[in-house]
Amino acid sequence: EANNANFLGVLLSVPVMVLGMAEALVIATHFVADTWGGHTLIRNFMLGKFHVVVAEWFSFVLYLGLPILVMCFALITKSDTWWETTSLTWFGCMCGLYVVFSVAVVFYEVSSCLTIMKNFSGDDCDKPISLLKRSILLRQQQTYSGKRLSTRMALGALSARGKTWDEAVNVRESISIYS
């Protein structure tokens, strides 16, 4: 017997899952680009004051060193599944490094947004829950406030550009009230 509530819950969770997987793929793309570009995020944010050589050795150990060490150990012990063990070790190292990279990216995104929220408002409230409430309120105000259409012409703009009144074009823009 089918349960309609469970089916509805699963059906409504699909967009959230798709959005989460899309964000994970975006972070994975940046992970590959960061790896290809010399680990700039890892060097600048995660290792701090350490030298470039530490980042290179760290990546060497995780990309090649540990999987080759596991492969050598598996071959010395005459394991029949040495290739599977080596592949799973390499995959585990890549997943671990990706998880560390993802956590660092999300941490720095959230902390940057909270810093902007602290500097945006006039009061000096540093509590994370009040910053979260304020950001939700501002997002709701932006979403539900509507838009304003304005048409204007700046005084002196024509003479500065060497145009006449007949060549003037009115500027039209649609602006959200709280953006």
Coordinates of C-alpha atoms in Angstrom, one line a residue:
E1 CA 0.0 0.0 0.0
A2 CA 1.4 3.4 -1.0
N3 CA 1.6 6.2 1.5
N4 CA 0.7 9.5 -0.1
A5 CA 2.4 11.6 2.6
N6 CA 5.8 9.8 2.1
F7 CA 5.4 10.1 -1.7
L8 CA 4.7 13.8 -1.5
G9 CA 7.7 14.3 0.9
V10 CA 10.0 12.5 -1.5
L11 CA 8.6 14.4 -4.5
L12 CA 9.1 17.8 -2.7
S13 CA 12.6 16.9 -1.7
V14 CA 13.8 16.3 -5.3
P15 CA 14.3 20.0 -6.1
V16 CA 16.4 20.5 -2.9
M17 CA 18.5 17.5 -3.8
V18 CA 19.0 18.7 -7.3
L19 CA 20.0 22.1 -6.1
G20 CA 22.4 20.6 -3.6
M21 CA 24.0 18.4 -6.2
A22 CA 24.4 21.3 -8.6
E23 CA 26.2 23.3 -5.9
A24 CA 28.4 20.3 -5.2
L25 CA 29.3 20.1 -8.9
V26 CA 30.0 23.9 -9.0
I27 CA 32.4 23.4 -6.0
A28 CA 33.9 20.4 -7.7
T29 CA 34.6 22.4 -10.8
H30 CA 36.3 25.0 -8.7
F31 CA 38.2 22.3 -6.9
V32 CA 39.6 21.0 -10.2
A33 CA 40.4 24.5 -11.3
D34 CA 42.1 25.3 -8.0
T35 CA 44.1 22.0 -8.3
W36 CA 45.1 22.8 -11.9
G37 CA 46.1 26.4 -10.9
G38 CA 48.4 25.4 -8.1
H39 CA 46.2 25.1 -5.1
T40 CA 45.7 28.9 -4.6
L41 CA 42.8 28.5 -2.1
I42 CA 44.6 25.9 -0.1
R43 CA 47.8 28.0 0.0
N44 CA 46.1 31.3 0.8
F45 CA 43.4 30.3 3.2
M46 CA 44.1 26.9 4.7
L47 CA 47.8 26.8 5.1
G48 CA 48.1 30.4 6.0
K49 CA 51.7 31.5 6.4
F50 CA 53.2 28.2 5.2
H51 CA 55.3 28.2 2.1
V52 CA 54.3 27.0 -1.4
V53 CA 56.5 23.9 -0.9
V54 CA 54.2 22.7 1.9
A55 CA 51.2 22.8 -0.4
E56 CA 53.0 21.0 -3.1
W57 CA 54.2 18.2 -0.8
F58 CA 50.7 18.0 0.7
S59 CA 49.2 17.5 -2.8
F60 CA 51.9 15.1 -3.8
V61 CA 51.3 12.9 -0.8
L62 CA 47.5 12.8 -1.4
Y63 CA 47.6 12.5 -5.2
L64 CA 50.4 10.1 -5.7
G65 CA 52.4 9.3 -2.6
L66 CA 49.8 7.5 -0.5
P67 CA 48.2 5.6 -3.4
I68 CA 51.7 4.4 -4.6
L69 CA 52.6 3.4 -1.1
V70 CA 49.4 1.4 -0.8
M71 CA 50.1 -0.1 -4.2
C72 CA 53.6 -1.2 -3.3
F73 CA 52.4 -2.7 0.0
A74 CA 49.6 -4.6 -1.8
L75 CA 52.1 -5.9 -4.5
I76 CA 54.6 -7.0 -1.8
T77 CA 51.9 -8.9 0.0
K78 CA 50.9 -10.5 -3.3
S79 CA 47.3 -9.3 -3.0
D80 CA 45.0 -10.3 -5.9
T81 CA 43.1 -7.1 -5.6
W82 CA 46.0 -4.7 -5.6
W83 CA 44.5 -2.6 -8.3
E84 CA 41.2 -2.2 -6.6
T85 CA 42.9 -1.3 -3.3
T86 CA 45.1 1.3 -5.0
S87 CA 42.1 2.8 -6.9
L88 CA 40.0 3.0 -3.7
T89 CA 42.9 4.6 -1.8
W90 CA 43.3 7.2 -4.5
F91 CA 39.6 7.8 -4.7
G92 CA 39.4 8.1 -0.9
C93 CA 42.2 10.7 -0.9
M94 CA 40.5 12.7 -3.6
C95 CA 37.2 12.6 -1.8
G96 CA 38.8 13.6 1.5
L97 CA 40.6 16.5 -0.2
Y98 CA 37.4 17.6 -1.9
V99 CA 35.5 17.5 1.4
V100 CA 38.1 19.7 3.0
F101 CA 38.0 22.1 0.0
S102 CA 34.2 22.2 0.1
V103 CA 34.1 22.9 3.8
A104 CA 36.7 25.7 3.4
V105 CA 34.7 27.3 0.5
V106 CA 31.4 27.2 2.4
F107 CA 33.0 28.4 5.6
Y108 CA 34.6 31.4 3.9
E109 CA 31.4 32.2 1.9
V110 CA 29.3 32.2 5.1
S111 CA 31.9 34.2 7.2
S112 CA 32.2 36.8 4.4
C113 CA 28.5 37.2 4.2
L114 CA 28.2 37.6 7.9
T115 CA 31.0 40.2 7.8
I116 CA 29.1 42.1 5.1
M117 CA 26.0 41.9 7.2
K118 CA 27.9 43.3 10.3
N119 CA 29.2 46.2 8.2
F120 CA 25.9 46.8 6.4
S121 CA 23.8 47.7 9.4
G122 CA 24.4 50.7 11.7
D123 CA 24.3 48.8 15.0
D124 CA 27.2 46.8 16.4
C125 CA 25.5 43.5 17.0
D126 CA 27.9 40.6 16.5
K127 CA 25.6 37.7 17.5
P128 CA 25.4 35.2 14.6
I129 CA 21.7 34.5 15.2
S130 CA 20.8 38.2 15.0
L131 CA 22.8 38.5 11.8
L132 CA 21.0 35.5 10.4
K133 CA 17.6 37.0 11.3
R134 CA 18.6 40.4 9.7
S135 CA 19.7 38.7 6.5
I136 CA 16.5 36.8 6.2
L137 CA 14.5 40.0 6.8
L138 CA 16.4 41.9 4.2
R139 CA 16.0 39.0 1.7
Q140 CA 12.2 39.0 2.3
Q141 CA 12.0 42.8 2.0
Q142 CA 13.9 42.6 -1.3
T143 CA 11.6 39.8 -2.6
Y144 CA 8.3 41.3 -1.5
S145 CA 8.8 45.0 -1.8
G146 CA 8.2 45.3 -5.6
K147 CA 10.0 47.4 -8.1
R148 CA 10.1 51.1 -9.1
L149 CA 10.4 52.3 -12.7
S150 CA 12.1 55.6 -13.1
T151 CA 12.9 57.7 -16.1
R152 CA 15.3 60.6 -15.8
M153 CA 17.8 62.8 -17.5
A154 CA 20.9 64.3 -15.9
L155 CA 21.4 68.0 -16.1
G156 CA 24.4 68.9 -18.2
A157 CA 24.9 65.3 -19.5
L158 CA 24.3 66.4 -23.1
S159 CA 26.7 69.2 -23.2
A160 CA 29.4 67.1 -21.6
R161 CA 29.0 64.5 -24.3
G162 CA 28.7 67.0 -27.1
K163 CA 25.1 66.1 -28.0
T164 CA 22.1 68.2 -28.6
W165 CA 18.7 67.9 -27.1
D166 CA 17.3 66.0 -30.1
E167 CA 20.0 63.3 -29.7
A168 CA 19.1 62.7 -26.1
V169 CA 17.9 59.4 -24.9
N170 CA 16.0 59.1 -21.6
V171 CA 17.5 56.6 -19.1
R172 CA 15.0 54.0 -17.9
E173 CA 15.8 51.6 -15.2
S174 CA 13.9 49.2 -13.0
I175 CA 15.1 49.2 -9.5
S176 CA 14.1 47.2 -6.5
I177 CA 13.4 49.4 -3.5
Y178 CA 15.8 47.6 -1.2
S179 CA 18.5 46.6 -3.6

